[in-house]
Coordinates of N, CA and C in Angstrom, one line a residue:
X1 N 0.8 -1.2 0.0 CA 0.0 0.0 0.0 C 0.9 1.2 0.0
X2 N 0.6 2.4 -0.4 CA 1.1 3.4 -0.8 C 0.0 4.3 -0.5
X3 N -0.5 5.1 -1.1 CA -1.8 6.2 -0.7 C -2.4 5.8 0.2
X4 N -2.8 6.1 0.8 CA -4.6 6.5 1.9 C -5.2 7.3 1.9
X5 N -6.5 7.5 2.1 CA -6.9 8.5 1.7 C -8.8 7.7 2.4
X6 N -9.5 8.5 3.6 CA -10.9 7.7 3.5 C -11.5 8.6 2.6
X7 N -12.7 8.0 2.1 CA -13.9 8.4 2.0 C -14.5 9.7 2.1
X8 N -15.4 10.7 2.1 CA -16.1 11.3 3.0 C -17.4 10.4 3.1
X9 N -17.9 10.5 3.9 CA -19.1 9.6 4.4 C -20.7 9.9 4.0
X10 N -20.7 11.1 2.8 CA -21.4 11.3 1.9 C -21.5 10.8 0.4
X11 N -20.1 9.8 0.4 CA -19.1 9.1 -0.7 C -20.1 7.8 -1.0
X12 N -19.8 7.2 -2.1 CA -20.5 5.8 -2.5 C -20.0 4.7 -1.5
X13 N -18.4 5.3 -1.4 CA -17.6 4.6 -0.4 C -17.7 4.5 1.2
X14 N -19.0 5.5 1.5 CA -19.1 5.7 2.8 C -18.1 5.5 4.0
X15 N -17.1 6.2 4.0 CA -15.9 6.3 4.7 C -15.2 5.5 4.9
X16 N -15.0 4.7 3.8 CA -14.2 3.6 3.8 C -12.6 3.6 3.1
X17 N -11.4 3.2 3.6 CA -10.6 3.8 3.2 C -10.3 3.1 1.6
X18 N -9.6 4.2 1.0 CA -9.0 3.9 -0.5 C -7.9 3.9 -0.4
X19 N -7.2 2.9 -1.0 CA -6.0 2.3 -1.0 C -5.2 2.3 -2.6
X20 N -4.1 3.4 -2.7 CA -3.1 2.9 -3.9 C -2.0 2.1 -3.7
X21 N -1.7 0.9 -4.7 CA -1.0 -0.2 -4.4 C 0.0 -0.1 -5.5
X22 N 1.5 0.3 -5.0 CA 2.0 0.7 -6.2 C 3.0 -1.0 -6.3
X23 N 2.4 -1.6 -7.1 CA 2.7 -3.1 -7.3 C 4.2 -3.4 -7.2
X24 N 4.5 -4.9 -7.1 CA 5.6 -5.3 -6.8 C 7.0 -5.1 -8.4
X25 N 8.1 -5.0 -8.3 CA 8.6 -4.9 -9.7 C 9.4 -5.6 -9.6
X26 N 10.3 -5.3 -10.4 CA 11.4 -6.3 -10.8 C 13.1 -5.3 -10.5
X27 N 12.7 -5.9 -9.0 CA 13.8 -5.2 -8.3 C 14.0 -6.0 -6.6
X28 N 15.0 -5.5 -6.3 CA 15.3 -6.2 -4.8 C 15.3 -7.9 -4.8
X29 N 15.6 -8.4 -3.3 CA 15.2 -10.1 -3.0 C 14.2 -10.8 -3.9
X30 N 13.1 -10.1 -4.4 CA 12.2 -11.2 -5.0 C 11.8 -10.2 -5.9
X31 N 12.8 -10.3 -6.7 CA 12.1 -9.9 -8.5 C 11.1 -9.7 -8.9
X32 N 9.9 -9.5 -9.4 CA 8.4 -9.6 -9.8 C 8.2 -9.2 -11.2
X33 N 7.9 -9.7 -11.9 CA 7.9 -9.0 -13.6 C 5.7 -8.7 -14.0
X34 N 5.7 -7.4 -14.2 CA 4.6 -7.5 -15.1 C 3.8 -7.5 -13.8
X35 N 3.8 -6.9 -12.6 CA 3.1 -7.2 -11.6 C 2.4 -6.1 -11.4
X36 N 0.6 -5.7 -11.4 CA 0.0 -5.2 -11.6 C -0.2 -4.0 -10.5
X37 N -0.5 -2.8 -10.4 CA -0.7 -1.5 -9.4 C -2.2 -2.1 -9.3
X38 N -2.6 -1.2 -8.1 CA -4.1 -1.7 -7.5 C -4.5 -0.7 -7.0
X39 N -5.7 -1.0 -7.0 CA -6.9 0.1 -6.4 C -7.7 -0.6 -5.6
X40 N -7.6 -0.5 -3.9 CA -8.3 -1.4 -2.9 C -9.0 -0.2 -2.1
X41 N -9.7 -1.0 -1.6 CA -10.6 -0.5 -0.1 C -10.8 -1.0 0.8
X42 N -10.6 -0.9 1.7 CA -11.0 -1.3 3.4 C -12.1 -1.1 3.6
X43 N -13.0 -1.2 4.0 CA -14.9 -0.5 4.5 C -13.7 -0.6 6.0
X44 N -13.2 -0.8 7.1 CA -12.8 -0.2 8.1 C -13.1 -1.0 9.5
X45 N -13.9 -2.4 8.9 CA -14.5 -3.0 10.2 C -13.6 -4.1 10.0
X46 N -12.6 -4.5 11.1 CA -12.0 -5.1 10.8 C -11.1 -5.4 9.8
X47 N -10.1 -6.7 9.7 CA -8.7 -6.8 9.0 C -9.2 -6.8 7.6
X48 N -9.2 -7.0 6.8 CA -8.8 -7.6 5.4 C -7.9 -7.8 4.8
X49 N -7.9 -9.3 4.4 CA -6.5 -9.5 3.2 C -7.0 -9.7 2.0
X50 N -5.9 -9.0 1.3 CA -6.0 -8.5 0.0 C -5.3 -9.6 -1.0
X51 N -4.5 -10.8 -0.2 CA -3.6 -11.7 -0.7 C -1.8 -11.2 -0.7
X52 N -1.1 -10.0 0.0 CA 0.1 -9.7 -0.6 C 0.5 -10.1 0.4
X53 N 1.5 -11.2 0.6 CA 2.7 -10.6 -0.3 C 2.7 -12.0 -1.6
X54 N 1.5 -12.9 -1.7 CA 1.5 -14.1 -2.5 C 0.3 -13.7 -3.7
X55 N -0.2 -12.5 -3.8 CA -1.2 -12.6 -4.9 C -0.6 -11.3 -5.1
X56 N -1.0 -11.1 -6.9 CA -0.6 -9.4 -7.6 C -2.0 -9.0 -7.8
X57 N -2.9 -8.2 -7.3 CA -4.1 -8.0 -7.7 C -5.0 -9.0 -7.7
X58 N -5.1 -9.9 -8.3 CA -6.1 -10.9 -8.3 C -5.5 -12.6 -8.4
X59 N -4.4 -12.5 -9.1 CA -3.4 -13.7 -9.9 C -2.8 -14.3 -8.7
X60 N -2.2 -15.5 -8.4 CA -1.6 -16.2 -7.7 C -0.1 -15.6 -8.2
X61 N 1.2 -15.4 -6.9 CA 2.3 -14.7 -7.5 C 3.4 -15.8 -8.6
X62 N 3.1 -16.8 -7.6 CA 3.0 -18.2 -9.3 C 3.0 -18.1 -10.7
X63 N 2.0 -17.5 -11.2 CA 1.5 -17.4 -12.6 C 2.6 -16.7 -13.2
X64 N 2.9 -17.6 -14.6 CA 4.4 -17.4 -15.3 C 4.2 -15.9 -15.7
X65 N 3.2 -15.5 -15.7 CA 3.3 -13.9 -15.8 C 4.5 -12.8 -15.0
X66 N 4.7 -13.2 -14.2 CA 4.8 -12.6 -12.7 C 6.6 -13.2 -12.7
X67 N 6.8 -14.3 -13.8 CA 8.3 -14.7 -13.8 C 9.6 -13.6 -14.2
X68 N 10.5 -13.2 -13.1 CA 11.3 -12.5 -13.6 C 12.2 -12.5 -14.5
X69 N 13.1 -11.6 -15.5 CA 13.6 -11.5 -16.7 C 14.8 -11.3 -16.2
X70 N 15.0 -10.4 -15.0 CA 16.6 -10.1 -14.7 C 16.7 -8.5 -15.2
X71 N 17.2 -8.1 -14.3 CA 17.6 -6.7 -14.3 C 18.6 -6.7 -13.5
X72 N 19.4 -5.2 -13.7 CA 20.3 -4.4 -13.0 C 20.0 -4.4 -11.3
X73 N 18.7 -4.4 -11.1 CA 18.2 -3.6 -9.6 C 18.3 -5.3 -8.4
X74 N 18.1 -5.9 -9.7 CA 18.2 -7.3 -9.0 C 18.8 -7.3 -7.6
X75 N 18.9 -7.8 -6.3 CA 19.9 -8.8 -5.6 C 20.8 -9.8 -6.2
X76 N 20.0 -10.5 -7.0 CA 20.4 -11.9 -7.8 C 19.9 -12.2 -8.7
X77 N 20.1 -11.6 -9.8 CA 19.4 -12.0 -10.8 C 19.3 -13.4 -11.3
X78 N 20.6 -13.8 -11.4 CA 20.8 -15.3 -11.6 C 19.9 -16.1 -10.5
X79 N 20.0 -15.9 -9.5 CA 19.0 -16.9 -8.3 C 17.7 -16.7 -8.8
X80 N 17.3 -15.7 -9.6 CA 15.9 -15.5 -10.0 C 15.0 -15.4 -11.3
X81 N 16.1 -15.5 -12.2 CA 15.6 -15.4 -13.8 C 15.0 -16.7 -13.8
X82 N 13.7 -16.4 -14.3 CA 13.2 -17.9 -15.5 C 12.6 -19.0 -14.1
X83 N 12.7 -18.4 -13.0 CA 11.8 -18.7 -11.4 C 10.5 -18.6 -11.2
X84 N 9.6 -19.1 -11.0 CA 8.5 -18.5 -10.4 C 8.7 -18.0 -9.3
X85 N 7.5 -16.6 -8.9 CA 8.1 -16.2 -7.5 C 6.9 -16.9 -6.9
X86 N 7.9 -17.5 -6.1 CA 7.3 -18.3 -4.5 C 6.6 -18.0 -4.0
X87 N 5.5 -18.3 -3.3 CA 4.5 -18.0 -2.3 C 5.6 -18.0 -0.6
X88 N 4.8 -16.7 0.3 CA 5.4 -16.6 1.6 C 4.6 -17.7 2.4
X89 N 3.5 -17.1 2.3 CA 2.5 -17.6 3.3 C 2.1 -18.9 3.4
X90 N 2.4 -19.7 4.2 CA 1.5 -20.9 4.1 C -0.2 -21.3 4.2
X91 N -0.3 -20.7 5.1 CA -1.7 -20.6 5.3 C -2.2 -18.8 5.5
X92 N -2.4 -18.8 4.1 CA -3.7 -17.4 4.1 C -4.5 -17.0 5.5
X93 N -4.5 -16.2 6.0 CA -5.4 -15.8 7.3 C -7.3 -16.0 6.9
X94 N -7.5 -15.7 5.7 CA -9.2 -15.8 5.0 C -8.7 -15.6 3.4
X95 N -9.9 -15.9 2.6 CA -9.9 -15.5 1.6 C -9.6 -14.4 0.9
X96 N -8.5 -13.8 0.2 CA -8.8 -12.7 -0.6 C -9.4 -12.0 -1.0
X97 N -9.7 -10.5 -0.4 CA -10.5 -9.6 -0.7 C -10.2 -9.3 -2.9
X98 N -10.5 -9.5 -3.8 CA -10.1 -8.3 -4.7 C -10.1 -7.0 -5.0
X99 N -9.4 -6.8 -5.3 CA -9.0 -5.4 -5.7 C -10.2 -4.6 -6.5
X100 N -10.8 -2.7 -6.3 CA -11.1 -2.5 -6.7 C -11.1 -2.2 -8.1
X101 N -9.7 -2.1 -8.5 CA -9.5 -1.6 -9.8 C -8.0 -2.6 -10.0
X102 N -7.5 -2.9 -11.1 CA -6.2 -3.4 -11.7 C -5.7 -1.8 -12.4
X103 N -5.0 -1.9 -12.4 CA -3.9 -0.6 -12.7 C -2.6 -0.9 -13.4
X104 N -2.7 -0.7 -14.8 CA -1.1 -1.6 -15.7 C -0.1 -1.4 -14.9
X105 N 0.5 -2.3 -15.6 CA 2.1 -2.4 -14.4 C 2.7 -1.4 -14.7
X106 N 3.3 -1.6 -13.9 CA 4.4 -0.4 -13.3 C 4.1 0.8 -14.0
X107 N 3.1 1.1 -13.5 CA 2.2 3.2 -13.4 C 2.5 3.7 -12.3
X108 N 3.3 2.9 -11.1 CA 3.2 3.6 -9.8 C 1.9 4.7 -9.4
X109 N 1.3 3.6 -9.2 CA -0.1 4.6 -9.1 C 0.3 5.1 -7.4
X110 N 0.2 6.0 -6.8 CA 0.8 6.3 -5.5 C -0.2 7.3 -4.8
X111 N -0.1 8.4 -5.2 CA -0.8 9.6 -4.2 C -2.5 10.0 -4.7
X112 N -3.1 10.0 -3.6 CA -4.6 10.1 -4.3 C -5.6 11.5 -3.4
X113 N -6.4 11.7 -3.8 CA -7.5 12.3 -2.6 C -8.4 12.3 -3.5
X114 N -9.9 13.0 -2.5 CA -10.9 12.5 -3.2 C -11.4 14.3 -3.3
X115 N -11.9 14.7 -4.9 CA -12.0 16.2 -4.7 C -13.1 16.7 -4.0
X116 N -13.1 17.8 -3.2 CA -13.7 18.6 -2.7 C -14.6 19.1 -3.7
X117 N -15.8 19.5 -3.1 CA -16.9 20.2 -3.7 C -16.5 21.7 -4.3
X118 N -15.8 22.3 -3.7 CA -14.8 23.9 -4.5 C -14.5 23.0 -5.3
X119 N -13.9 22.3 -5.7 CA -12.9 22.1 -7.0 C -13.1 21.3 -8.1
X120 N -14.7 21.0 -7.8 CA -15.5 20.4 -9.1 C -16.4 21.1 -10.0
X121 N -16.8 20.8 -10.8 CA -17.3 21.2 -11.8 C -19.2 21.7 -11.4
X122 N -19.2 21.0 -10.9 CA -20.7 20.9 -10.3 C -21.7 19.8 -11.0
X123 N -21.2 18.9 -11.6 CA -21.9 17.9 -12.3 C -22.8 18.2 -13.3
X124 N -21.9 18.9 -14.0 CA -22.4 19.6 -15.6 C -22.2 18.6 -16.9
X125 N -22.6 18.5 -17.8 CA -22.4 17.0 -18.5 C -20.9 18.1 -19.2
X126 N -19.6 17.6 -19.7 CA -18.6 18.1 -20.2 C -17.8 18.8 -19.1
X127 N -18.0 18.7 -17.6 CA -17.0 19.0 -16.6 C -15.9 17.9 -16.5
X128 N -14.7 17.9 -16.1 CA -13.7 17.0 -15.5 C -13.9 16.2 -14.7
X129 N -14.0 16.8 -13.4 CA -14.5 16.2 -12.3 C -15.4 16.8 -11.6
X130 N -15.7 15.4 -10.8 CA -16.9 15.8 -10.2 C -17.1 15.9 -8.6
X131 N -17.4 16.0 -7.3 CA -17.7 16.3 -6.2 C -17.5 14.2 -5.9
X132 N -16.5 14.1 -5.2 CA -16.4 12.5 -5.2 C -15.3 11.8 -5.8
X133 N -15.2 12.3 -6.9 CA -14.1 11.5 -7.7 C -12.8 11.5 -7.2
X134 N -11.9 10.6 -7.4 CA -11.0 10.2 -6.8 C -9.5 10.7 -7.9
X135 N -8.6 11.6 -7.8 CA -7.4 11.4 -8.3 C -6.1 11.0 -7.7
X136 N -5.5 9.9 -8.7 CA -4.9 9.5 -8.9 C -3.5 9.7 -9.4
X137 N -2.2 10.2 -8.2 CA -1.4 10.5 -9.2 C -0.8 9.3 -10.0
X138 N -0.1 9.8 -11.0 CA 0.5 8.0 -11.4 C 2.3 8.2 -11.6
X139 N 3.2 7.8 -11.3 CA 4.3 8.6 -11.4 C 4.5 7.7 -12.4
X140 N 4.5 7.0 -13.1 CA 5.2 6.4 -14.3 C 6.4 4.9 -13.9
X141 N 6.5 4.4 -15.4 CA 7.5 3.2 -15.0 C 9.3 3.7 -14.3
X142 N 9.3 3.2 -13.7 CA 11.1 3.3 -13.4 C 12.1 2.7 -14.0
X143 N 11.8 1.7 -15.1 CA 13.0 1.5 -15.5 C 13.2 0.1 -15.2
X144 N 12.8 -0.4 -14.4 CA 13.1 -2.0 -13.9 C 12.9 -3.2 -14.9
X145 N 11.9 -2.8 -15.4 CA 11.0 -4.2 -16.5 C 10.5 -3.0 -18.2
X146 N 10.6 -3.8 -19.2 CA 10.7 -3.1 -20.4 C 9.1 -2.4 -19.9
X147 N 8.8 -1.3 -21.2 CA 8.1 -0.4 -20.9 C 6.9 -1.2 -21.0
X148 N 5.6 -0.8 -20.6 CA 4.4 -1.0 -19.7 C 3.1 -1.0 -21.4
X149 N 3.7 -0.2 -22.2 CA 2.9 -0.3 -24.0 C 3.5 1.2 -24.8
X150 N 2.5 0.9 -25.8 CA 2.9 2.7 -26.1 C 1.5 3.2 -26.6
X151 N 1.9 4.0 -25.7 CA 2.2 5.2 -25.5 C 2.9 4.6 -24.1
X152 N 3.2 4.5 -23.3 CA 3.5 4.2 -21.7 C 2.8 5.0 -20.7
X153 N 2.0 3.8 -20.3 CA 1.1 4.6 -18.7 C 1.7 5.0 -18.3
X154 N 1.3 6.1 -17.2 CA 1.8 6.4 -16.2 C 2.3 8.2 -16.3
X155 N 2.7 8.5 -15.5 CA 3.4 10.2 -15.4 C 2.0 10.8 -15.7
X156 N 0.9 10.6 -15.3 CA -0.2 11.4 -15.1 C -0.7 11.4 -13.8
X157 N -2.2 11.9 -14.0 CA -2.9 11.6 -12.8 C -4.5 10.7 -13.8
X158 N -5.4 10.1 -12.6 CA -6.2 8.9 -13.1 C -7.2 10.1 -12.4
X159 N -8.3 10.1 -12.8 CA -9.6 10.2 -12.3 C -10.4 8.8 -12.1
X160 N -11.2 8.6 -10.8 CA -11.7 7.7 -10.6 C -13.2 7.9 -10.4
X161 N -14.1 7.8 -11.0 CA -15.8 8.1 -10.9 C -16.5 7.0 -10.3
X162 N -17.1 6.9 -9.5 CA -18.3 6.2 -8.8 C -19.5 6.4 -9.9
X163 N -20.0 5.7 -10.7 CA -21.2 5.7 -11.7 C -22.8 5.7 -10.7
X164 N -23.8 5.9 -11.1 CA -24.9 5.5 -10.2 C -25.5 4.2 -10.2
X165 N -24.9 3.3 -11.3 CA -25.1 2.0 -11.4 C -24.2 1.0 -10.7
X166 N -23.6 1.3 -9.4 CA -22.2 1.1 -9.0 C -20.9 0.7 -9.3
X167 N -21.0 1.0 -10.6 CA -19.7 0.6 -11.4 C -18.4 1.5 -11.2
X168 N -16.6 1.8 -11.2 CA -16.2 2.8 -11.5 C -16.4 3.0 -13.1
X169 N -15.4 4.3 -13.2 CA -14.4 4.5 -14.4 C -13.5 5.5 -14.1
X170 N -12.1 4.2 -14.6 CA -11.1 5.0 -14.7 C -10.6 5.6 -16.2
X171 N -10.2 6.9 -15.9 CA -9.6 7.8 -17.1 C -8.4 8.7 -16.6
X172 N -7.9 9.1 -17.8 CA -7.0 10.4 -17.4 C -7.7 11.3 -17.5
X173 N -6.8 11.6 -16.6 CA -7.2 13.5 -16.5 C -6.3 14.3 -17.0

């Protein structure tokens, strides 16, 4: 986890905290390739696991996706290329919560708040944002694992909307 940020309790989220998860990479003791950023929440009653440090978002850390390539930032590259990464935990505490949003890899999604009523639009059809919505800084890839697509996510900010059908959407802003 990286950001926090609750709710206000007039929110869809009803004061529940929002969580940016700026995902695992391909760097330090346990390499991670292709490993997804996240968008979680807590409602606040009690623990939740989300599955980390053995799931990327939704995926078991297993899944050859998640196998490291080898980089510079490594510890050991060699101890780790062409590896699956290992599960920590033996026994899970409960089921995995998922994530509310997946976020491409390596966007370091990180700093967020949710905007103030001054700083919206007023819910005009063709405003930005709106009273609620969530931004999202995203600082971009670092370098660790080849780039993320092209154009390459990231080095923006995300707006996040609560729909009235409960759905989000994420966009740039």
């Amino acid at each position: 986890p990286f950001g926090i940020r609750f709710a206000p309790h007039d929110h869809p989220l009803n004061g529940a905290l929002l969580i940016t998860e700026n995902g695992e990479d391909e760097r330090g003791a346990r390499p991670t390739n292709n490993a997804p950023d996240r968008l979680q929440v807590t409602p606040g009653k009690g623990l939740d696991y989300h599955g980390w440090p053995d799931r990327f978002g939704f995926l078991n850390s297993t899944q050859a996706i998640f196998t490291p390539i080898g980089g510079p930032a490594d510890d050991c590259a060699a101890c780790a290329v062409g590896q699956p990464v290992k599960p920590l935990a033996l026994f899970p505490p409960q089921p995995p919560v998922a994530p509310l949003a997946i976020e491409p890899t390596d966007v370091a999604a990180v700093g967020l708040d949710f905007v103030p009523k001054e700083f919206a639009g007023g819910g005009n059809p063709g405003d930005k944002v709106d009273k609620g919505d969530a931004l999202v800084t995203r600082e971009g890839d670092f370098g660790f694992s080849p780039a993320n697509g092209t154009p390459i996510e990231g080095h923006d900010i995300e707006r996040v909307s609560w729909l009235k059908d409960g759905r989000i959407s994420l966009e740039r802003f």
